Amino acid sequence: MRNIFILSLFLPAFLMAQVGNDFKFERIIFHTTGCYGFCSVYHLEIDSNKNAKLFSETVYKYINKGSYIKDSSRIGYFQGRIADTTFNKLVNEIQTIGIDSLTFDGANCCDAPIKTIIIYYNNKRKYLRSMFPPNKARRLVSLLYEICSVNTFRKSNGKFEIELEKMSAEKLQ
């Protein structure tokens, strides 16, 4: 009886650890749209090898007291690698957010940028799109914005494509 009790205490923790170990990040795509104000527009892709492609379509720089200007030095196509710490934070956030059950409401009502996140993991594709993602996705969205706005990548000589904001097969059925 004692062994069953001990087993019942440790088995759930063991199973949870095994579920976490089975997560395989493949790539993430992040798109933002503009707004009626000064919202930067980004298109980002990060793969499992830490390679990043960023198309900064429109970037605004804060001047002072609510004043912004376009920052042409940060507009264009960029490529590079994500720092290990940033990549680990990204993958950890995706793992702990409950990605299988995460949903965005698709809100598109007013003046705010629409955020689209497409995550490939465990041979699955998760499509999320909303003007106002749920609170549990806040850290993930903030981290993706940070990667785009800090932009430590080198400017690319040529253009490249990042998967378009298209509806997932699940949404079309």
CSV table of C-alpha atoms in Angstrom, one decimal:
chain,number,residue,atom,x,y,z
A,1,MET,CA,0.0,0.0,0.0
A,2,ARG,CA,2.8,2.3,0.9
A,3,ASN,CA,4.5,1.7,-2.5
A,4,ILE,CA,1.3,2.6,-4.3
A,5,PHE,CA,1.0,5.8,-2.3
A,6,ILE,CA,4.6,6.8,-3.2
A,7,LEU,CA,4.1,5.9,-6.8
A,8,SER,CA,1.0,8.0,-7.0
A,9,LEU,CA,3.0,11.0,-5.7
A,10,PHE,CA,5.9,10.7,-8.2
A,11,LEU,CA,4.2,9.3,-11.3
A,12,PRO,CA,2.4,12.6,-12.3
A,13,ALA,CA,5.6,14.6,-12.0
A,14,PHE,CA,7.5,12.0,-14.0
A,15,LEU,CA,4.8,12.1,-16.7
A,16,MET,CA,4.8,15.9,-16.9
A,17,ALA,CA,8.6,15.9,-17.3
A,18,GLN,CA,8.3,13.4,-20.2
A,19,VAL,CA,5.7,15.6,-21.9
A,20,GLY,CA,8.0,18.6,-21.8
A,21,ASN,CA,10.9,16.6,-23.2
A,22,ASP,CA,8.9,15.6,-26.3
A,23,PHE,CA,8.5,19.2,-27.5
A,24,LYS,CA,10.3,19.9,-30.8
A,25,PHE,CA,10.4,23.5,-31.9
A,26,GLU,CA,10.6,23.8,-35.7
A,27,ARG,CA,10.0,27.5,-36.5
A,28,ILE,CA,7.9,30.5,-35.6
A,29,ILE,CA,6.6,33.3,-37.8
A,30,PHE,CA,5.4,36.6,-36.5
A,31,HIS,CA,3.6,39.3,-38.4
A,32,THR,CA,2.3,42.7,-37.2
A,33,THR,CA,0.1,45.2,-39.1
A,34,GLY,CA,0.1,49.0,-38.9
A,35,CYS,CA,-2.4,51.2,-37.2
A,36,TYR,CA,-3.7,54.7,-37.6
A,37,GLY,CA,-0.8,56.0,-35.4
A,38,PHE,CA,2.8,55.0,-35.1
A,39,CYS,CA,2.8,51.2,-35.1
A,40,SER,CA,5.8,49.5,-36.6
A,41,VAL,CA,5.2,46.7,-39.1
A,42,TYR,CA,7.3,43.6,-38.8
A,43,HIS,CA,7.5,40.1,-40.4
A,44,LEU,CA,9.8,37.7,-38.6
A,45,GLU,CA,10.8,34.1,-39.0
A,46,ILE,CA,13.0,32.1,-36.6
A,47,ASP,CA,13.9,28.5,-37.2
A,48,SER,CA,15.2,25.7,-35.0
A,49,ASN,CA,18.8,26.5,-35.9
A,50,LYS,CA,18.4,30.0,-34.4
A,51,ASN,CA,18.5,31.6,-37.9
A,52,ALA,CA,16.3,34.6,-38.2
A,53,LYS,CA,14.9,36.6,-41.1
A,54,LEU,CA,13.2,39.9,-40.5
A,55,PHE,CA,11.5,42.2,-42.9
A,56,SER,CA,10.9,45.6,-41.1
A,57,GLU,CA,8.3,47.1,-43.4
A,58,THR,CA,7.8,50.3,-41.3
A,59,VAL,CA,9.6,51.3,-38.2
A,60,TYR,CA,9.0,54.4,-36.0
A,61,LYS,CA,11.4,55.9,-33.7
A,62,TYR,CA,10.2,57.8,-30.6
A,63,ILE,CA,11.5,61.4,-30.4
A,64,ASN,CA,9.8,63.0,-27.4
A,65,LYS,CA,6.5,63.9,-25.9
A,66,GLY,CA,4.5,61.6,-28.3
A,67,SER,CA,6.5,62.5,-31.4
A,68,TYR,CA,7.7,59.8,-33.7
A,69,ILE,CA,9.6,59.7,-37.0
A,70,LYS,CA,10.1,56.9,-39.5
A,71,ASP,CA,13.5,55.3,-38.9
A,72,SER,CA,14.7,54.4,-42.4
A,73,SER,CA,17.9,52.8,-41.1
A,74,ARG,CA,15.8,50.1,-39.5
A,75,ILE,CA,13.6,49.5,-42.5
A,76,GLY,CA,14.4,46.6,-44.9
A,77,TYR,CA,15.4,43.0,-45.0
A,78,PHE,CA,17.7,41.6,-42.3
A,79,GLN,CA,19.2,38.2,-41.5
A,80,GLY,CA,21.1,36.8,-38.6
A,81,ARG,CA,21.1,34.4,-35.7
A,82,ILE,CA,19.2,34.7,-32.4
A,83,ALA,CA,21.3,34.8,-29.3
A,84,ASP,CA,21.2,31.5,-27.3
A,85,THR,CA,19.6,33.2,-24.3
A,86,THR,CA,16.8,34.8,-26.4
A,87,PHE,CA,16.2,31.6,-28.3
A,88,ASN,CA,16.0,29.6,-25.1
A,89,LYS,CA,13.5,32.1,-23.6
A,90,LEU,CA,11.4,31.9,-26.8
A,91,VAL,CA,11.3,28.1,-26.9
A,92,ASN,CA,10.6,27.9,-23.1
A,93,GLU,CA,7.8,30.4,-23.4
A,94,ILE,CA,6.2,28.4,-26.3
A,95,GLN,CA,6.5,25.2,-24.2
A,96,THR,CA,5.0,26.7,-21.0
A,97,ILE,CA,2.2,28.7,-22.6
A,98,GLY,CA,0.1,25.6,-23.3
A,99,ILE,CA,0.4,26.0,-27.1
A,100,ASP,CA,-1.8,23.0,-27.9
A,101,SER,CA,-4.8,24.7,-26.2
A,102,LEU,CA,-3.9,28.4,-26.8
A,103,THR,CA,-6.4,30.3,-29.0
A,104,PHE,CA,-6.6,33.9,-30.2
A,105,ASP,CA,-10.1,35.4,-30.6
A,106,GLY,CA,-9.4,36.9,-34.1
A,107,ALA,CA,-10.5,40.3,-32.9
A,108,ASN,CA,-10.2,43.0,-35.6
A,109,CYS,CA,-12.3,45.8,-34.3
A,110,CYS,CA,-10.4,49.0,-33.9
A,111,ASP,CA,-7.1,50.9,-34.1
A,112,ALA,CA,-4.4,48.5,-33.0
A,113,PRO,CA,-2.0,46.3,-34.8
A,114,ILE,CA,-3.0,42.7,-35.6
A,115,LYS,CA,-0.6,40.1,-34.4
A,116,THR,CA,-0.2,36.9,-36.2
A,117,ILE,CA,1.9,34.0,-34.8
A,118,ILE,CA,2.4,30.8,-36.7
A,119,ILE,CA,4.2,28.1,-34.8
A,120,TYR,CA,5.5,24.9,-36.2
A,121,TYR,CA,6.3,22.3,-33.5
A,122,ASN,CA,6.0,18.5,-33.2
A,123,ASN,CA,5.1,18.2,-36.9
A,124,LYS,CA,2.1,20.5,-36.2
A,125,ARG,CA,1.2,24.0,-37.3
A,126,LYS,CA,-0.6,26.4,-34.9
A,127,TYR,CA,-2.1,29.6,-36.4
A,128,LEU,CA,-3.0,32.5,-34.0
A,129,ARG,CA,-4.3,35.9,-35.0
A,130,SER,CA,-5.8,38.8,-33.1
A,131,MET,CA,-5.6,42.4,-32.4
A,132,PHE,CA,-5.7,41.6,-28.7
A,133,PRO,CA,-4.0,38.3,-27.9
A,134,PRO,CA,-5.0,36.7,-24.5
A,135,ASN,CA,-3.0,37.6,-21.4
A,136,LYS,CA,-1.3,34.2,-21.3
A,137,ALA,CA,0.4,35.1,-24.6
A,138,ARG,CA,1.6,38.5,-23.5
A,139,ARG,CA,5.2,37.4,-22.8
A,140,LEU,CA,5.5,35.6,-26.1
A,141,VAL,CA,4.2,38.6,-28.1
A,142,SER,CA,6.4,41.0,-26.1
A,143,LEU,CA,9.5,38.8,-26.7
A,144,LEU,CA,8.8,38.7,-30.5
A,145,TYR,CA,8.3,42.5,-30.6
A,146,GLU,CA,11.6,42.8,-28.7
A,147,ILE,CA,13.5,40.7,-31.2
A,148,CYS,CA,12.1,42.8,-34.0
A,149,SER,CA,12.7,46.2,-32.4
A,150,VAL,CA,16.2,45.5,-31.1
A,151,ASN,CA,17.2,44.0,-34.4
A,152,THR,CA,20.9,43.0,-34.1
A,153,PHE,CA,20.8,41.3,-37.5
A,154,ARG,CA,22.7,42.4,-40.6
A,155,LYS,CA,21.0,44.1,-43.5
A,156,SER,CA,20.4,41.7,-46.4
A,157,ASN,CA,21.4,42.5,-50.0
A,158,GLY,CA,18.3,40.8,-51.4
A,159,LYS,CA,14.7,40.2,-50.6
A,160,PHE,CA,13.3,37.0,-49.1
A,161,GLU,CA,9.9,35.7,-48.4
A,162,ILE,CA,8.4,34.9,-45.0
A,163,GLU,CA,5.3,32.7,-44.9
A,164,LEU,CA,2.3,34.9,-45.6
A,165,GLU,CA,-0.5,35.6,-43.2
A,166,LYS,CA,-2.8,32.9,-44.5
A,167,MET,CA,-5.5,31.1,-42.7
A,168,SER,CA,-4.6,27.7,-41.5
A,169,ALA,CA,-6.2,24.7,-43.0
A,170,GLU,CA,-8.1,24.2,-39.7
A,171,LYS,CA,-9.8,27.6,-40.1
A,172,LEU,CA,-10.8,26.9,-43.8
A,173,GLN,CA,-12.5,23.7,-43.0
